[in-house]
CSV table of C-alpha atoms and ligand atoms in Angstrom, one decimal:
chain,number,residue,atom,x,y,z
A,2,MET,CA,132.4,72.7,145.4
A,3,THR,CA,130.7,71.5,142.1
A,4,ALA,CA,129.3,68.2,142.2
A,5,PRO,CA,130.9,66.5,139.1
A,6,THR,CA,128.8,64.4,136.9
A,7,GLN,CA,129.3,60.9,137.5
A,8,PRO,CA,131.5,59.5,134.4
A,9,SER,CA,130.1,57.0,132.3
A,10,ALA,CA,130.9,53.4,132.6
A,11,GLN,CA,133.4,53.9,129.5
A,12,HIS,CA,135.6,55.7,130.6
A,13,LYS,CA,136.7,58.4,133.5
A,14,THR,CA,135.7,61.4,131.5
A,15,PHE,CA,134.0,63.8,133.9
A,16,PHE,CA,132.6,67.4,132.5
A,17,ARG,CA,131.9,70.4,134.9
A,18,TRP,CA,130.8,73.6,134.4
A,19,GLN,CA,131.8,75.3,136.7
A,20,ARG,CA,135.8,76.3,137.3
A,21,ALA,CA,137.0,74.2,140.2
A,22,SER,CA,140.3,73.7,142.1
A,23,LEU,CA,143.5,71.7,141.0
A,24,GLU,CA,142.3,69.7,145.0
A,25,HIS,CA,138.7,69.0,143.8
A,26,HIS,CA,139.7,67.2,140.5
A,27,ILE,CA,142.2,65.5,142.0
A,28,HIS,CA,139.2,64.1,144.9
A,29,THR,CA,137.1,63.6,142.1
A,30,LEU,CA,139.4,61.2,140.0
A,31,MET,CA,140.8,59.5,143.2
A,32,PRO,CA,137.6,58.8,145.0
A,33,GLN,CA,139.1,56.3,148.0
A,34,TRP,CA,141.4,59.5,149.3
A,35,GLY,CA,137.8,60.5,150.3
A,36,GLY,CA,138.3,64.0,150.4
A,37,LEU,CA,140.7,64.2,152.7
A,38,PRO,CA,143.2,67.4,152.9
A,39,LEU,CA,145.7,66.9,150.0
A,40,THR,CA,149.3,67.7,150.3
A,41,ILE,CA,150.4,68.8,146.4
A,42,HIS,CA,154.1,70.5,144.8
A,43,SER,CA,153.8,72.0,141.0
A,44,ARG,CA,155.8,72.9,138.6
A,45,ASP,CA,155.1,73.7,135.5
A,46,LEU,CA,156.5,71.0,132.9
A,47,GLU,CA,157.7,72.7,129.1
A,48,SER,CA,154.9,73.0,126.7
A,49,ASN,CA,154.7,74.9,123.1
A,50,ALA,CA,152.2,73.5,121.0
A,51,SER,CA,149.1,75.3,120.0
A,52,PHE,CA,146.2,75.1,122.0
A,53,VAL,CA,148.1,73.8,125.1
A,54,ASN,CA,147.6,76.3,128.1
A,55,TYR,CA,150.0,74.1,130.3
A,56,VAL,CA,151.2,71.4,131.2
A,57,ARG,CA,152.3,70.6,135.1
A,58,PHE,CA,153.8,67.9,137.0
A,59,HIS,CA,152.6,67.3,140.8
A,60,ARG,CA,153.8,65.4,143.3
A,61,LEU,CA,151.0,64.5,145.6
A,62,ILE,CA,150.8,62.7,148.5
A,63,ASP,CA,148.5,60.1,149.2
A,64,PRO,CA,146.4,60.5,152.3
A,65,ILE,CA,145.8,57.3,153.2
A,66,THR,CA,149.0,55.7,153.0
A,67,GLY,CA,151.4,58.7,153.1
A,68,LYS,CA,153.5,57.7,149.6
A,69,PRO,CA,153.9,60.0,147.3
A,70,MET,CA,152.5,60.1,143.5
A,71,ASP,CA,153.3,62.0,141.0
A,72,VAL,CA,151.3,62.7,137.9
A,73,VAL,CA,150.5,65.1,135.8
A,74,GLU,CA,147.9,67.4,134.6
A,75,LYS,CA,147.9,68.4,130.5
A,76,SER,CA,145.2,72.0,130.0
A,77,ILE,CA,144.2,72.3,126.8
A,78,ARG,CA,142.1,75.2,125.3
A,79,LYS,CA,138.6,74.4,123.8
A,80,VAL,CA,137.8,75.5,120.4
A,81,ALA,CA,133.7,76.6,120.0
A,82,PHE,CA,133.3,74.1,122.8
A,83,ILE,CA,135.2,71.4,121.1
A,84,GLY,CA,137.2,68.8,123.2
A,85,SER,CA,140.4,68.1,122.5
A,86,GLN,CA,141.7,65.0,119.8
A,87,GLU,CA,143.7,63.9,123.3
A,88,ALA,CA,141.0,64.3,125.5
A,89,ARG,CA,139.3,62.2,122.7
A,90,PHE,CA,142.2,60.3,122.4
A,91,HIS,CA,141.5,59.1,126.3
A,92,ARG,CA,137.6,58.2,125.8
A,93,ALA,CA,138.8,55.4,124.0
A,94,GLU,CA,139.9,54.3,127.1
A,95,GLY,CA,141.5,50.3,126.7
A,96,MET,CA,141.7,51.0,122.9
A,97,LEU,CA,146.1,50.0,123.4
A,98,GLN,CA,145.7,48.2,127.3
A,99,GLY,CA,148.1,45.1,127.4
A,100,SER,CA,150.6,46.3,124.7
A,101,VAL,CA,154.2,45.3,125.0
A,102,TYR,CA,157.1,47.2,123.0
A,103,PHE,CA,155.2,50.9,123.4
A,104,ARG,CA,154.1,51.5,127.3
A,105,TYR,CA,151.6,54.3,128.1
A,106,PRO,CA,151.6,56.2,131.0
A,107,PRO,CA,148.4,54.9,132.3
A,108,CYS,CA,145.4,57.8,132.8
A,109,LEU,CA,144.3,59.0,135.6
A,110,GLY,CA,140.7,60.6,134.4
A,111,VAL,CA,139.6,63.7,132.3
A,112,ILE,CA,137.9,66.5,132.8
A,113,GLU,CA,136.3,67.6,130.6
A,114,THR,CA,134.8,72.0,131.4
A,115,PRO,CA,133.6,74.1,128.9
A,116,TRP,CA,136.6,76.1,128.2
A,117,GLU,CA,139.8,73.4,128.3
A,118,SER,CA,140.1,69.7,129.0
A,119,LEU,CA,142.2,68.6,132.1
A,120,ILE,CA,143.9,65.6,131.2
A,121,PHE,CA,145.3,63.4,134.0
A,122,THR,CA,148.5,60.9,133.8
A,123,ARG,CA,150.9,59.7,135.4
A,124,TYR,CA,154.4,61.0,135.6
A,125,ILE,CA,157.4,58.8,133.7
A,126,ARG,CA,160.7,59.2,135.5
A,127,GLY,CA,162.7,58.4,131.8
A,128,ARG,CA,165.3,59.8,129.6
A,129,PRO,CA,164.5,60.6,126.0
A,130,PRO,CA,165.6,58.7,123.5
A,131,ARG,CA,168.5,59.2,120.7
A,132,MET,CA,165.7,58.9,117.2
A,133,GLN,CA,167.9,57.4,115.4
A,134,SER,CA,168.9,54.9,117.6
A,135,ILE,CA,164.6,53.3,118.3
A,136,GLY,CA,164.1,52.3,114.5
A,137,ARG,CA,163.7,48.7,115.6
A,138,HIS,CA,162.0,49.6,118.7
A,139,LEU,CA,159.4,52.0,116.8
A,140,GLY,CA,158.8,49.5,114.1
A,141,ARG,CA,157.3,46.7,116.4
A,142,GLY,CA,155.8,49.6,118.9
A,143,ILE,CA,154.0,51.3,115.7
A,144,ALA,CA,153.3,48.0,114.7
A,145,GLU,CA,151.2,47.1,117.7
A,146,GLN,CA,149.7,49.8,118.2
A,147,GLU,CA,148.1,49.3,114.9
A,148,GLU,CA,146.9,45.7,114.9
A,149,ARG,CA,145.4,46.7,118.2
A,150,SER,CA,143.9,50.2,117.3
A,151,SER,CA,142.7,48.4,114.4
A,152,ALA,CA,140.6,45.7,115.9
A,153,TYR,CA,139.5,48.0,119.3
A,154,ILE,CA,138.0,50.7,116.3
A,155,GLU,CA,136.2,47.5,114.4
A,156,ALA,CA,134.4,46.6,117.5
A,157,MET,CA,133.9,49.9,118.7
A,158,PRO,CA,129.6,49.9,119.3
A,159,ARG,CA,128.1,52.2,116.5
A,160,ASN,CA,126.7,54.9,118.6
A,161,GLN,CA,130.6,56.5,119.4
A,162,THR,CA,130.7,56.9,115.8
A,163,LEU,CA,130.9,60.4,115.6
A,164,LEU,CA,134.4,60.1,117.5
A,165,LEU,CA,136.0,58.2,115.1
A,166,TRP,CA,134.7,60.2,112.1
A,167,SER,CA,135.4,63.8,113.6
A,168,MET,CA,139.2,62.4,114.4
A,169,ASP,CA,139.5,60.7,111.1
A,170,PHE,CA,143.1,62.3,109.8
A,171,PHE,CA,141.1,63.6,106.0
A,172,ARG,CA,138.4,65.8,107.0
A,173,PRO,CA,138.8,69.3,106.0
A,174,TRP,CA,139.9,70.8,109.2
A,175,PHE,CA,143.3,68.7,109.5
A,176,LEU,CA,144.0,69.1,105.8
A,177,LEU,CA,143.9,72.2,105.5
A,178,ARG,CA,146.7,72.7,107.8
A,179,PRO,CA,149.6,74.7,105.7
A,180,ARG,CA,151.5,71.8,106.0
A,181,PHE,CA,149.7,69.8,104.0
A,182,ASN,CA,150.4,71.6,101.3
A,183,PHE,CA,153.9,71.4,100.2
A,184,THR,CA,153.7,74.0,96.9
A,185,ARG,CA,152.3,76.9,99.0
A,186,CYS,CA,156.1,77.1,99.7
A,187,LEU,CA,157.4,76.5,96.0
A,188,PRO,CA,157.8,80.0,95.1
A,189,GLU,CA,160.4,80.4,97.6
A,190,LEU,CA,162.6,78.3,96.3
A,191,GLU,CA,161.9,79.7,92.8
A,192,ARG,CA,163.6,83.0,94.2
A,193,LEU,CA,166.1,81.1,96.2
A,194,ALA,CA,167.0,79.7,92.8
A,195,ARG,CA,167.3,83.0,91.5
A,196,GLU,CA,170.0,83.5,93.6
A,197,ASP,CA,172.1,80.1,93.9
A,198,SER,CA,171.3,77.9,90.8
A,199,ARG,CA,172.4,74.8,91.9
A,200,PHE,CA,168.6,75.1,93.1
A,201,THR,CA,167.5,76.1,89.2
A,202,GLY,CA,164.5,74.0,87.7
A,203,LEU,CA,164.2,72.3,91.5
A,204,ALA,CA,160.5,73.4,92.5
A,205,GLN,CA,159.5,72.6,88.9
A,206,ARG,CA,160.4,69.0,89.5
A,207,LEU,CA,159.2,68.7,93.0
A,208,ARG,CA,155.8,69.8,91.8
A,209,ALA,CA,155.4,66.7,90.4
A,210,PHE,CA,155.5,65.2,93.8
A,211,ALA,CA,151.4,67.2,94.0
A,212,PRO,CA,149.2,64.8,91.4
A,213,VAL,CA,151.6,62.1,93.6
A,214,ILE,CA,150.5,62.9,96.6
A,215,ARG,CA,146.5,63.3,95.8
A,216,THR,CA,147.1,59.6,94.2
A,217,LEU,CA,148.2,58.4,97.6
A,218,ALA,CA,145.5,60.2,99.7
A,219,SER,CA,142.7,58.7,97.6
A,220,GLN,CA,144.4,55.3,97.8
A,221,ALA,CA,145.0,55.6,101.6
A,222,ARG,CA,141.2,56.9,102.3
A,223,ARG,CA,140.2,52.8,101.4
A,224,SER,CA,143.0,51.5,103.4
A,225,PRO,CA,142.3,49.6,107.4
A,226,ARG,CA,141.7,53.2,110.0
A,227,CYS,CA,143.7,52.9,113.2
A,228,ILE,CA,145.0,55.2,115.7
A,229,SER,CA,148.1,57.2,114.4
A,230,HIS,CA,149.8,59.3,117.1
A,231,MET,CA,151.9,61.2,114.5
A,232,ASP,CA,154.0,63.0,116.8
A,233,TYR,CA,157.4,60.7,117.1
A,234,LEU,CA,159.8,63.6,118.5
A,235,ARG,CA,162.1,63.1,121.3
A,236,LYS,CA,160.6,65.0,124.0
A,237,ASN,CA,157.8,62.8,123.2
A,238,LEU,CA,159.0,59.3,123.9
A,239,PHE,CA,161.1,58.2,127.0
A,240,ILE,CA,162.9,55.5,128.3
A,241,ARG,CA,162.8,53.5,131.4
A,242,LYS,CA,164.1,50.5,132.6
A,243,ARG,CA,164.8,49.2,128.8
A,244,ARG,CA,160.8,50.6,127.9
A,245,LEU,CA,160.0,53.1,125.7
A,246,TYR,CA,157.0,55.0,126.5
A,247,LEU,CA,155.3,57.4,124.5
A,248,ILE,CA,153.0,60.5,125.3
A,249,ASP,CA,150.8,63.7,123.9
A,250,TRP,CA,148.7,62.5,122.0
A,251,SER,CA,148.2,65.8,120.8
A,252,GLU,CA,148.0,65.2,117.1
A,253,ALA,CA,146.5,62.2,116.9
A,254,LYS,CA,143.5,60.6,114.8
A,255,ILE,CA,141.8,58.1,113.4
A,256,GLY,CA,144.5,57.1,110.9
A,257,ARG,CA,145.6,54.4,108.5
A,258,ILE,CA,148.2,51.8,108.5
A,259,GLY,CA,151.3,53.1,107.9
A,260,PHE,CA,151.0,56.5,108.6
A,261,ASP,CA,152.9,57.0,111.8
A,262,GLY,CA,155.7,54.8,110.1
A,263,GLY,CA,155.6,57.6,107.3
A,264,ALA,CA,155.5,60.3,110.7
A,265,TYR,CA,158.6,59.4,112.2
A,266,LEU,CA,160.9,59.0,109.3
A,267,GLY,CA,159.1,62.2,107.9
A,268,SER,CA,160.8,64.3,111.2
A,269,LEU,CA,163.6,61.9,111.1
A,270,PHE,CA,164.6,62.9,107.4
A,271,ARG,CA,164.0,66.5,109.1
A,272,ARG,CA,166.4,66.4,111.4
A,273,LYS,CA,169.3,64.0,110.7
A,274,GLU,CA,172.2,64.1,108.3
A,275,MET,CA,171.2,61.6,105.0
A,276,SER,CA,173.6,58.1,106.4
A,277,GLU,CA,172.1,58.7,109.6
A,278,PHE,CA,168.2,58.8,108.0
A,279,LEU,CA,169.4,55.7,105.9
A,280,LEU,CA,170.2,53.4,108.3
A,281,ALA,CA,167.4,54.6,110.6
A,282,GLN,CA,164.6,53.9,108.4
A,283,ALA,CA,166.3,50.7,106.8
A,284,GLN,CA,165.9,49.4,110.8
A,285,PHE,CA,162.3,51.1,111.1
A,286,GLU,CA,161.4,49.4,108.1
A,287,LYS,CA,162.6,45.7,108.7
A,288,ALA,CA,161.0,45.8,111.9
A,289,TYR,CA,158.2,47.4,111.0
A,290,ARG,CA,157.3,44.7,108.3
A,291,GLU,CA,157.9,41.7,110.1
A,292,ALA,CA,155.9,42.6,113.2
A,293,LEU,CA,152.8,44.4,110.6
A,294,ALA,CA,150.2,41.3,111.8
A,295,PRO,CA,149.7,39.3,108.8
A,296,HIS,CA,145.8,39.7,107.8
A,297,PHE,CA,146.8,43.4,107.0
A,298,ASP,CA,148.4,44.3,103.6
A,299,GLN,CA,151.2,44.7,103.4
A,300,GLU,CA,151.3,46.7,100.7
A,301,ASP,CA,149.0,49.1,101.4
A,302,ALA,CA,150.9,49.9,104.9
A,303,LEU,CA,154.1,51.0,102.6
A,304,ARG,CA,152.5,53.0,100.3
A,305,ASN,CA,150.5,54.6,103.2
A,306,GLN,CA,153.4,55.9,105.4
A,307,ARG,CA,155.1,57.3,102.0
A,308,TYR,CA,152.5,59.3,101.9
A,309,VAL,CA,152.7,60.4,104.8
A,310,PHE,CA,156.5,61.0,104.6
A,311,LEU,CA,156.3,62.5,101.1
A,312,GLN,CA,153.8,65.4,103.1
A,313,THR,CA,156.0,65.3,106.4
A,314,ALA,CA,159.2,65.5,104.8
A,315,LEU,CA,158.3,67.9,101.3
A,316,TYR,CA,156.6,70.5,103.7
A,317,HIS,CA,159.0,70.7,106.3
A,318,CYS,CA,162.0,70.4,104.0
A,319,LEU,CA,160.6,73.2,101.9
A,320,ARG,CA,159.3,76.1,104.2
A,321,PRO,CA,160.6,78.8,104.0
A,322,GLU,CA,162.3,78.6,108.1
A,323,THR,CA,164.1,75.7,107.3
A,324,ILE,CA,165.5,76.7,103.9
A,325,LYS,CA,166.9,80.9,105.9
A,326,GLU,CA,168.2,78.0,109.0
A,327,TYR,CA,170.1,75.9,106.3
A,328,GLN,CA,171.3,78.6,104.9
A,329,GLU,CA,172.6,80.8,108.5
A,330,GLN,CA,174.3,77.1,109.1
A,331,ASN,CA,176.3,76.8,106.1
A,332,ARG,CA,174.7,73.8,105.3
A,333,MET,CA,172.9,74.1,101.9
A,334,PRO,CA,174.8,71.1,100.6
A,335,LEU,CA,172.7,68.8,102.8
A,336,LEU,CA,169.9,70.3,102.3
A,337,LEU,CA,170.3,70.4,98.5
A,338,GLU,CA,171.3,66.6,99.2
A,339,LYS,CA,168.1,65.8,100.4
A,340,TYR,CA,166.0,67.4,97.8
A,341,GLU,CA,167.8,65.0,95.5
A,342,TYR,CA,166.7,62.7,97.5
A,343,LEU,CA,162.9,63.3,97.4
A,344,LEU,CA,162.8,63.1,94.2
A,345,THR,CA,164.8,60.0,93.3
A,346,LEU,CA,161.1,58.9,95.1
A,347,LEU,CA,159.1,60.0,92.3
B,15,LIG,N1,153.8,61.1,131.7
B,15,LIG,C1,154.5,62.3,131.7
B,15,LIG,N2,155.8,61.3,132.3
B,15,LIG,C2,157.0,62.7,132.4
B,15,LIG,N3,156.8,63.8,131.6
B,15,LIG,C3,155.8,64.4,130.4
B,15,LIG,C4,154.6,63.6,130.7
B,15,LIG,N4,154.0,64.4,130.4
B,15,LIG,C5,153.9,65.2,130.0
B,15,LIG,N5,155.9,65.3,130.5
B,15,LIG,C6,156.6,66.2,130.1
B,15,LIG,O1,156.0,67.3,129.5
B,15,LIG,C7,156.1,67.9,128.2
B,15,LIG,C8,154.9,68.6,127.7
B,15,LIG,O2,153.9,67.8,127.3
B,15,LIG,P1,153.4,67.0,126.5
B,15,LIG,O3,152.1,66.2,126.7
B,15,LIG,O4,154.0,66.6,125.3
B,15,LIG,O5,153.2,68.6,125.6
B,15,LIG,P2,152.8,69.5,124.3
B,15,LIG,O6,151.7,68.8,123.6
B,15,LIG,O7,152.7,71.0,124.0
B,15,LIG,O8,154.1,68.8,124.2
B,15,LIG,C9,156.4,66.7,127.6
B,15,LIG,O9,157.4,66.9,126.3
B,15,LIG,C10,157.2,66.3,128.5
B,15,LIG,O10,157.8,66.7,128.7
B,16,LIG,MG1,155.2,66.6,123.1
């Protein structure tokens, strides 16, 4: 067996240079089990994110008490030996400790090998929420998450600034993703307009968002930093005993206050009818404004929210896949309604 290096006092990250068995990993994370033989039952969980090798459920039987313990193992592939965002997030242990509105499954630890990051967290048995019904809860949760993480980042020792720098939302390796350039999708809309006159002129009108988004981006850069989860999907949230649990930090960045609200509303806008979206948006915004820490400028937060909302909504509503999907489902009037709504935000 390979001896792992000891974790630093700050976090539960272990570095290992050779492949090892699951049992070995578990013993590394649970030294109190004294290397006793383990009973483990495993099954795969559904995952479709890029760079994720697998997500697995393991039921472990505590060899001392005989009680079961359910954990999730997430393996994230490394590119050029560079660790994942999610592993880096877990390294910032204590950042969200004591949160009231969101719960986070406790992290047992992270094992870093040259090829992958293995993240072990407790399994949460809950049910997924209806995304349009949790606007109020998310408003309060996101405000709290931003306040706590912002304070944590401010207080971080200088030797961790590289971590912050590499995870910053404005690094080119994030900004170069297609989702941040909706204008690439406009030629497809022009083609559609040639077949369907209801769409005539829309591409040109929507193009006017490009300079607006550039200005919003440069204003956002100068606003307060915080952790931004950026992936508020139904499958990343669980309700258990009236508590809301948030998982999956694979899209997390060092963002800016307001970004997460934009990410939530952007994904809701993409999936829901307009009336449902507008109702959830009103509920979210009211709760968020009321819960935003007083030392943050509301204008900064709402402008940043608008920035990420526009980026997300424009890209997702203009992608050729989306247009095709609406065509196939005979829902083009709804898509048109969404474009017209976005244009009111210019
Ligand atoms: N701690 C957990 N508790 C319960 N289910 C989990 C947990 N972590 C992951 N899962 C399940 O596994 C799925 C994939 O995990 P996730 O971390 O979201 O990976 P991906 O980045 O592939 O979306 C989740 O949608 C969820 O159903
Ligand atoms: Mg997920």
